[in-house]
Coordinates of C-alpha atoms in Angstrom, one line a residue:
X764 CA 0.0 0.0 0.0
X765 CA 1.6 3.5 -0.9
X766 CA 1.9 5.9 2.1
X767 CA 1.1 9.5 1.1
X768 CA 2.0 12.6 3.2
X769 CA -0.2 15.0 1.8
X770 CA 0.5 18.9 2.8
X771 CA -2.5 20.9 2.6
X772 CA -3.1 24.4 2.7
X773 CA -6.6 24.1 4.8
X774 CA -7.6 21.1 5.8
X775 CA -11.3 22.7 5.9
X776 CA -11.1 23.1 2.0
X777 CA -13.4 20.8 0.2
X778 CA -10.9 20.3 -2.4
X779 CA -8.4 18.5 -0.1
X780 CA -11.1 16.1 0.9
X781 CA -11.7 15.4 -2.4
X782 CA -7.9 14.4 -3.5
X783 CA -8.1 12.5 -0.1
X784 CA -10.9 10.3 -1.1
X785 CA -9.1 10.2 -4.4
X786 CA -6.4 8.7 -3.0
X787 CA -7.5 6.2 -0.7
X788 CA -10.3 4.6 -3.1
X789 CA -7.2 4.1 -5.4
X790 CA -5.2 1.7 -2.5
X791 CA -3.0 4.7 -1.0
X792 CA -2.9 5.3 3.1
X793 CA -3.1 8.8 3.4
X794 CA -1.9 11.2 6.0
X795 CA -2.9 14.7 6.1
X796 CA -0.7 17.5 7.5
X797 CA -1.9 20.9 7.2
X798 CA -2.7 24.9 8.6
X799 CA -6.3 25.9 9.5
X800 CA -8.0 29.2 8.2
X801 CA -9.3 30.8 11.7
X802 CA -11.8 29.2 13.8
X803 CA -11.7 25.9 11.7
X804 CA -11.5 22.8 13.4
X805 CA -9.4 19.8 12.0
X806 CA -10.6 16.5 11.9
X807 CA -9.0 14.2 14.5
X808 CA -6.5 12.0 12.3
X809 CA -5.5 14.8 10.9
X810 CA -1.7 16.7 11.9
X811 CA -2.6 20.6 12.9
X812 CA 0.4 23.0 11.5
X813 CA -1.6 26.1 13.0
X814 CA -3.7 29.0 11.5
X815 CA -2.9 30.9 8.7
X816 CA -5.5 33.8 6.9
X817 CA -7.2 34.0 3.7
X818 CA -5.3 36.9 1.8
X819 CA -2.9 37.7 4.4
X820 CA 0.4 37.0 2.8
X821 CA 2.8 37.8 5.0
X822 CA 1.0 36.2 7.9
X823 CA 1.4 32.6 5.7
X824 CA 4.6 32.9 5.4
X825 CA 5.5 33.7 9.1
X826 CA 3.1 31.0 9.5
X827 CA 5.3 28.1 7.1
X828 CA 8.4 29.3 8.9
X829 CA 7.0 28.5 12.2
X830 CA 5.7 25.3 11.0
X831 CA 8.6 24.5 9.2
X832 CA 10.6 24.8 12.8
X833 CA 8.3 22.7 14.3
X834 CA 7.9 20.3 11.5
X835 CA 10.3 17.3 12.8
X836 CA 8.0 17.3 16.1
X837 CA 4.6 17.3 14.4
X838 CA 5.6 14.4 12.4
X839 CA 6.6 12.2 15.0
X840 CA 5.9 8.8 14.8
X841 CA 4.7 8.9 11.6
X842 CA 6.1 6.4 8.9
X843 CA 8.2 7.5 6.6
X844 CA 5.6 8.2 3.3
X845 CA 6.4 6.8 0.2
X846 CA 5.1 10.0 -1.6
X847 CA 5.0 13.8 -0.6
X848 CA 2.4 15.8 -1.8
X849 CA 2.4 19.2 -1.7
X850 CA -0.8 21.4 -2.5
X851 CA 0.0 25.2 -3.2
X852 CA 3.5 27.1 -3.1
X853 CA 3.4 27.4 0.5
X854 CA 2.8 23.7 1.4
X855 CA 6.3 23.1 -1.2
X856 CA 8.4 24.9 1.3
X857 CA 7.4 22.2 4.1
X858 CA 7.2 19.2 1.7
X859 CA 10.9 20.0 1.2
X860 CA 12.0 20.0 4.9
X861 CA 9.8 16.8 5.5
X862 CA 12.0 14.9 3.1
X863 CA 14.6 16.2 4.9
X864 CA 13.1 15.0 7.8
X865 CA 12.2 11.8 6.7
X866 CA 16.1 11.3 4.7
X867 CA 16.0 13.8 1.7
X868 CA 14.6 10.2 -0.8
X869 CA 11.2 10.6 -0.6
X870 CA 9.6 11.9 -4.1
X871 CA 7.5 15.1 -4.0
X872 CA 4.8 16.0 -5.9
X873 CA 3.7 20.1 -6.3
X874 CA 0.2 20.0 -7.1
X875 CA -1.0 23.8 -8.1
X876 CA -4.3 23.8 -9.1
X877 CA -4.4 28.1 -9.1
X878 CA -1.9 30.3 -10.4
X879 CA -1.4 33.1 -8.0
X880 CA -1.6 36.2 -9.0
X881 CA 1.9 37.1 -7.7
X882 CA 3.3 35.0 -9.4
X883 CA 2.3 36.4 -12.6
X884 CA 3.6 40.0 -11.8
X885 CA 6.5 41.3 -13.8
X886 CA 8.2 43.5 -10.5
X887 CA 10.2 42.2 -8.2
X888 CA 8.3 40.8 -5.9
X889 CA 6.5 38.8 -8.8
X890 CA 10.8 37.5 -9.8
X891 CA 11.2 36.6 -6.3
X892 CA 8.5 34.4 -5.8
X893 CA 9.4 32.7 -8.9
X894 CA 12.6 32.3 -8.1
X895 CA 11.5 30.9 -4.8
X896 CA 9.0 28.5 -6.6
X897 CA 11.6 27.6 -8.7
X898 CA 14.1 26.8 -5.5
X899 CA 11.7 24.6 -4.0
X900 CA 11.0 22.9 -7.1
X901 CA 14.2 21.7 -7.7
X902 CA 13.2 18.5 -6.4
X903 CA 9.6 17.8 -7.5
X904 CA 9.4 14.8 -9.2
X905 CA 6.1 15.3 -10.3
X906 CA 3.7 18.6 -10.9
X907 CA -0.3 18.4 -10.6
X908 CA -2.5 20.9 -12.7
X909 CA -6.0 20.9 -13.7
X910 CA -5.8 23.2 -16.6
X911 CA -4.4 23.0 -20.3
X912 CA -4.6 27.0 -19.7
X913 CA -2.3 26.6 -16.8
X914 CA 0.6 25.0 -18.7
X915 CA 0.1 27.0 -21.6
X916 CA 0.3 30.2 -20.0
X917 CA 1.9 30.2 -16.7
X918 CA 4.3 26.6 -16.5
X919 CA 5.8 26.4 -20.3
X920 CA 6.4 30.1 -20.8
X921 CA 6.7 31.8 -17.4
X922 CA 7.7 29.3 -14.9
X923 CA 10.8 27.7 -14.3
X924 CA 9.9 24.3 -13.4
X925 CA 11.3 21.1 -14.8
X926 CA 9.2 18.2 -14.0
X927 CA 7.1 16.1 -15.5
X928 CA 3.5 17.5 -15.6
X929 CA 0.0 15.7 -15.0
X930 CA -2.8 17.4 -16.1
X931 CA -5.8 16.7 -13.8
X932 CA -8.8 18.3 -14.2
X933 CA -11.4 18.9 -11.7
X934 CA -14.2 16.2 -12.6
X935 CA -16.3 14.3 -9.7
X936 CA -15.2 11.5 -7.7
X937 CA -17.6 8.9 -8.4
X938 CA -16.6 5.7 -6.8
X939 CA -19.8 3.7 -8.1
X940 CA -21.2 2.9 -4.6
X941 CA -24.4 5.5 -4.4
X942 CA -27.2 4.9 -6.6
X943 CA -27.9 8.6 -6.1
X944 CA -25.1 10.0 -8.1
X945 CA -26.4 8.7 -11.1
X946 CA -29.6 10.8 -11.1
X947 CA -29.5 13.4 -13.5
X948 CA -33.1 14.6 -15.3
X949 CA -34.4 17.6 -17.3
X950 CA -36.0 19.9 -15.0
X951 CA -37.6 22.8 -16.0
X952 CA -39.9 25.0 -13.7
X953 CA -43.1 24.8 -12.8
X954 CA -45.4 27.2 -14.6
X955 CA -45.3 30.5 -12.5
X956 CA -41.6 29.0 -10.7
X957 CA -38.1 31.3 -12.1
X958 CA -35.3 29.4 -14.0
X959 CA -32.5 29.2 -11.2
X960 CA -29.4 29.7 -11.7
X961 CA -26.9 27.9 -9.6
X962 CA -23.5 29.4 -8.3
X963 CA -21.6 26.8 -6.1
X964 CA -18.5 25.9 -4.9
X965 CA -15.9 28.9 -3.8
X966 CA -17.7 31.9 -3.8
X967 CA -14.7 34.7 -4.3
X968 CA -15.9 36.4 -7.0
X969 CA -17.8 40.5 -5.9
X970 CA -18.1 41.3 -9.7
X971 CA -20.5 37.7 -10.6
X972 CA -22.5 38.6 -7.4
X973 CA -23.3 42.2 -8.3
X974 CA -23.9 41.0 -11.8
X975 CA -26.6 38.3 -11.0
X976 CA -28.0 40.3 -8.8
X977 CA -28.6 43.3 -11.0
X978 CA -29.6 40.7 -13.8
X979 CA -32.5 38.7 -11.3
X980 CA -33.4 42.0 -10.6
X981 CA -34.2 43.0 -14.1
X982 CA -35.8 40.0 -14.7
X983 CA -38.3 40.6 -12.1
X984 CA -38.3 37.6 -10.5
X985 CA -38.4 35.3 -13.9
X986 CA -34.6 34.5 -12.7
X987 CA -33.5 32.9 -9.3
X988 CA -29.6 32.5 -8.1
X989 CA -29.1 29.7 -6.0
X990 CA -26.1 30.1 -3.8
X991 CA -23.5 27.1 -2.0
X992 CA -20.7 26.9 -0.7
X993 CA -18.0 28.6 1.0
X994 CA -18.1 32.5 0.0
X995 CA -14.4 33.7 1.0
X996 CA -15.4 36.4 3.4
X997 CA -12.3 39.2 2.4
X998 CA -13.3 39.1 -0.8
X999 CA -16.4 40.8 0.2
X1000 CA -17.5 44.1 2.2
X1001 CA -20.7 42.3 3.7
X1002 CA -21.6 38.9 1.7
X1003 CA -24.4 37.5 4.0
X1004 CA -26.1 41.3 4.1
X1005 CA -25.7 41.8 0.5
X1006 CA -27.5 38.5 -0.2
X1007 CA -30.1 38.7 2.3
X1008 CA -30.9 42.2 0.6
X1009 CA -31.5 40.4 -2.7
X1010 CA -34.4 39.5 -3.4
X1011 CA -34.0 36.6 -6.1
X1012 CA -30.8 35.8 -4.7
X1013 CA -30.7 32.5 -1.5
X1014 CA -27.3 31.6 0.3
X1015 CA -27.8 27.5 1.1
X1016 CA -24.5 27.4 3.0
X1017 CA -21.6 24.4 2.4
X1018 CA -22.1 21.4 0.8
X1019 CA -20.6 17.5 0.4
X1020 CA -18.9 16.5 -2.8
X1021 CA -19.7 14.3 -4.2
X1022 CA -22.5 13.4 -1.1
X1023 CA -24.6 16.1 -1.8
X1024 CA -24.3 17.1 -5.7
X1025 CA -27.0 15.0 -7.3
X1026 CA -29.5 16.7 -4.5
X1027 CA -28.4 20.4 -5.0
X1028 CA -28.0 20.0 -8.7
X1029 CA -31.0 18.4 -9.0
X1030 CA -32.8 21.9 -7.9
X1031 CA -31.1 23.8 -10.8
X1032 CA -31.0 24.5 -14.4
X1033 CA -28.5 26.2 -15.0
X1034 CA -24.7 26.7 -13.7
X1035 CA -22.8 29.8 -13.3
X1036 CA -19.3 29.1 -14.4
X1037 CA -18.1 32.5 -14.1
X1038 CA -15.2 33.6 -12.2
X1039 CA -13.8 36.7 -12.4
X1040 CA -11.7 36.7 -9.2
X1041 CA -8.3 37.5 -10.8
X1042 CA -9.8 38.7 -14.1
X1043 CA -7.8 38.0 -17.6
X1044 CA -5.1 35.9 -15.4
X1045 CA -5.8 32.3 -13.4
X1046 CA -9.7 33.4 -13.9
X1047 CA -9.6 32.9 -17.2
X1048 CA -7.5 30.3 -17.5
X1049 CA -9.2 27.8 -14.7
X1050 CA -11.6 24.7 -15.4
X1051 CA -13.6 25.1 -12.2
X1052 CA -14.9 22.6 -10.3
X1053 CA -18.3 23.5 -11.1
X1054 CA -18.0 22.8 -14.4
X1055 CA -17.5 19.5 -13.7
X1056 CA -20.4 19.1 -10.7
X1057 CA -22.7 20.6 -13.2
X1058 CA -22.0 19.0 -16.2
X1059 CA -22.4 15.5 -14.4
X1060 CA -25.9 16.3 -13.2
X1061 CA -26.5 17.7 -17.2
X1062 CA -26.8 21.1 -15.7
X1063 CA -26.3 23.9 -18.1
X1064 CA -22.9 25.6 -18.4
X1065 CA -22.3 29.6 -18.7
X1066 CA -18.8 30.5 -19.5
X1067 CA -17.3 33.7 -19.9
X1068 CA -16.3 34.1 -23.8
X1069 CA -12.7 34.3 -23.5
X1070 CA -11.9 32.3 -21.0
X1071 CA -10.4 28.3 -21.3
X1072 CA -13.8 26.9 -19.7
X1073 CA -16.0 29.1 -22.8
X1074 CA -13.5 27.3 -25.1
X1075 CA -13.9 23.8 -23.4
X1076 CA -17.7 23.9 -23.3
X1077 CA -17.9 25.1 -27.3
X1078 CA -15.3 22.3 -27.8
X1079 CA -18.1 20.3 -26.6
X1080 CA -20.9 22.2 -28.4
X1081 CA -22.7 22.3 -25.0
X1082 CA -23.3 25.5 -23.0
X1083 CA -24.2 29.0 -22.9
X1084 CA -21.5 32.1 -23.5
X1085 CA -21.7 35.4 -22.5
X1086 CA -20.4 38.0 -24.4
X1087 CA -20.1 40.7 -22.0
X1088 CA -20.3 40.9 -17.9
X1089 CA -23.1 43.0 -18.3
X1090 CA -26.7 42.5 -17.0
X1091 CA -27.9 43.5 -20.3
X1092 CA -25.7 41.1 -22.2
X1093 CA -26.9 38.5 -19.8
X1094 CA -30.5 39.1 -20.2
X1095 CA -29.8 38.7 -24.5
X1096 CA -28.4 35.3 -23.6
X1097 CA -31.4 34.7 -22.1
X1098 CA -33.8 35.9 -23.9
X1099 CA -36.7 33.2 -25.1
X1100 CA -35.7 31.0 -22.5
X1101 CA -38.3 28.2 -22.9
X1102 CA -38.7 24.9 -21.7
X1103 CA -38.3 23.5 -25.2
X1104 CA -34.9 25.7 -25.5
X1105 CA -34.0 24.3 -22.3
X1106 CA -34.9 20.5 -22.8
X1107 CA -32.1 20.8 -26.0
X1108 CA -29.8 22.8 -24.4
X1109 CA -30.0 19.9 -21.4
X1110 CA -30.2 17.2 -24.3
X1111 CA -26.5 18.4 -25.3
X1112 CA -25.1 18.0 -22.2
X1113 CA -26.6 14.8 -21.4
X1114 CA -25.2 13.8 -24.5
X1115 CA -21.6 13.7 -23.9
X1116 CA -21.5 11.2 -21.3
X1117 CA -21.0 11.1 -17.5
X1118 CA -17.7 9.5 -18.3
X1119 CA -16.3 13.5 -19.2
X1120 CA -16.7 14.8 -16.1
X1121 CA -16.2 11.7 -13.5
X1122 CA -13.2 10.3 -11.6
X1123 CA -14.0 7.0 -11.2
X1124 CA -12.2 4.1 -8.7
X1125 CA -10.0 2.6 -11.8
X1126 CA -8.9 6.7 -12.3
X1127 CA -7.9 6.6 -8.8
X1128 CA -5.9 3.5 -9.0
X1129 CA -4.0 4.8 -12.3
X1130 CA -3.3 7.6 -10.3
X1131 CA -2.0 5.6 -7.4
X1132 CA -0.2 3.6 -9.6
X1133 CA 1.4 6.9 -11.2
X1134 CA 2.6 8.3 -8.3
X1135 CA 3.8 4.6 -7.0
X1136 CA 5.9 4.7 -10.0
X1137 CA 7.6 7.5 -8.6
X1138 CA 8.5 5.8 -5.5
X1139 CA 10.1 3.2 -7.7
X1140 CA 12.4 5.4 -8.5
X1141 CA 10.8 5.4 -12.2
X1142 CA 9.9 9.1 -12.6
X1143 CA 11.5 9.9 -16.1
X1144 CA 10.4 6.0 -17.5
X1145 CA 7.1 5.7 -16.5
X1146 CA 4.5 6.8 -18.8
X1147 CA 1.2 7.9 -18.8
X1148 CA -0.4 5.3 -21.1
X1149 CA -2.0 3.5 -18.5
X1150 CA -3.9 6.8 -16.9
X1151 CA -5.0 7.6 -20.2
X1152 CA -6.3 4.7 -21.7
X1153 CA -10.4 4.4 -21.3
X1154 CA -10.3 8.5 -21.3
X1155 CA -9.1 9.6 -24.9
X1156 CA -13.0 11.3 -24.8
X1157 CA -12.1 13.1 -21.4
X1158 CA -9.6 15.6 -22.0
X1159 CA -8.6 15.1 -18.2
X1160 CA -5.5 13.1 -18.0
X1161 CA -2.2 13.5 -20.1

């Protein structure tokens, strides 16, 4: 059985769940070492590095010096992992002095699954923290994206990274053991109900909030924005009150992936696949995990023209593209919304196949087997015709 060390960056992020479940339905034993963002409480097997803040720089890095000191402690009595993996920049620093720790031989994977906006500025600080990326890379054996967009913009022109890359995109864990993830029916409203709109996941984006709200308030109620997730609170002046103050607009709180998507989806038609947290950069270049959610549950897509999720969805002749983030422009893309329009928009999605946008238990296993190889000391050998085969229609693995 492969031992994995995985560093997170919050262990409260739904994401590092998700890789965790990942992991273990593939055969790995999983141990998960990482900081908390404020009051969050870690579960009970997992190692506590300490607090760190959403959007306070500095703080994290005080924070991953600290932890870094007390590193050797913290990981006492634990075996020594096969595998290292290390989610974000910040969680690099410490995968390095564990495989110090542990005797400087233990392979580490840097899985960067958002391109910091830092690390795309053309100053100094932007040259330093590439400079430090690429000083803690020196070692990685093995990088994790989710994005074609990401490699073609940020790791092949800009970054200074060597190693090998896996492309892994953000689709649902479904391990085939719940009957109710394979739900997915047209729904359109009621006569008299609104079309909703459904906006889930990380909720960082103040310019798609103030846009569907001024569009459901156009639409006088023929438009309803169902909210879920976790909204990242210093991205907003006053999210709960600026919701609550909507009157087409309904905050659900967190949900369980996969537990919980069929359910939540299942109340939609249509998914917001907007971002436009860091505008023209990593926004535009992400495949978010909604996508993915939504797309499983035939749920229809609206991208951004522009952006690499507008290009994936046209690739895939499914989904809706806005021209403009404008209420206006969003009210056009609207307009003669009918059930029938609907039914075919849904048909199209439907169409290409749950097998595009799951990750199911033999994906996991490749993946296992793909990072075993690096413990084998086969990193430059190995290739990746096994995780590919059975998804040459998927896109998702390279």
């Amino acid at each position: 059985m492969l031992d994995v060390l995985y560093l997170a960056h919050d262990v409260a992020d739904p994401a590092i769940r998700r890789r965790t479940l990942t992991l273990e339905a593939g055969g790995a034993k999983v141990t998960v070492a990482g900081f908390r963002r404020g009051a969050d409480t870690p579960a009970n097997d997992v190692i506590d590095l300490g607090v760190t803040k959403d959007g306070r720089f500095g703080q994290r890095i005080a924070a991953v010096v600290k932890a870094a000191m007390l590193l050797r402690r913290k990981l006492h009595g634990a075996r020594k992992p096969d595998v290292i993996i290390a989610r974000n920049l910040e969680m690099l620093a410490l995968a390095n002095r564990a495989n110090a720790i542990f005797g400087s031989d233990v392979p580490i994977v840097y899985e960067c699954l958002d391109i910091h906006r830092l690390l795309l500025r053309k100053d100094f600080a932007g040259k330093t923290l590439r400079a430090t990326e690429h000083y803690l890379g020196r070692n990685v054996s093995l990088l994790v994206t989710s994005s074609p967009a990401f490699i073609e913009n940020y790791f092949r022109p800009i970054s200074r990274l060597k190693a090998p890359t896996l492309l892994l995109e953000n689709q649902v864990i479904d391990l085939g053991d719940d009957a109710g993830m394979q739900t997915a029916r047209p729904r359109p409203p009621q006569p008299g109900e609104p079309w909703k709109i459904g906006w889930f996941g990380a909720l960082r984006c103040r310019k798609s909030l103030k846009l569907l709200a001024e569009f459901t308030r156009a639409m006088d109620g023929k438009f309803e924005v169902v909210l879920r997730g976790r909204p990242a609170y210093t991205e907003f002046d006053d999210f709960d009150g600026f919701v609550e103050n909507e009157p087409f607009m309904n905050f659900h709180g967190a949900y369980k992936n996969p537990e919980d998507l069929a359910r939540i989806y299942d109340e939609v038609q249509f998914s917001w696949g907007i971002d436009f947290f860091e505008e023209g950069l990593n926004s535009s270049w992400l495949l978010p995990n909604r996508l993915y959610e939504g797309c499983r549950y035939n749920t229809v897509p609206i991208a951004m023209r522009g952006t690499e999720t507008a290009r994936f969805i046209s690739a895939k002749h499914i989904g809706l593209v806005l021209d403009r983030a404008h209420s206006s422009a969003l009210a056009a893309l609207f307009a003669g919304m009918t059930p029938e329009r609907y039914l075919a928009e849904f048909g199209k999605v439907a169409a290409t196949g749950s097998q595009s946008w799951v990750f199911d238990r033999a994906d996991c296993q490749r993946l296992v087997n793909r990072l075993a190889a690096l413990h084998a000391n086969d990193a430059h050998t190995a290739t990746m015709q096994e995780l590919s085969q059975t998804h040459s229609n998927k896109g998702g693995l390279l």
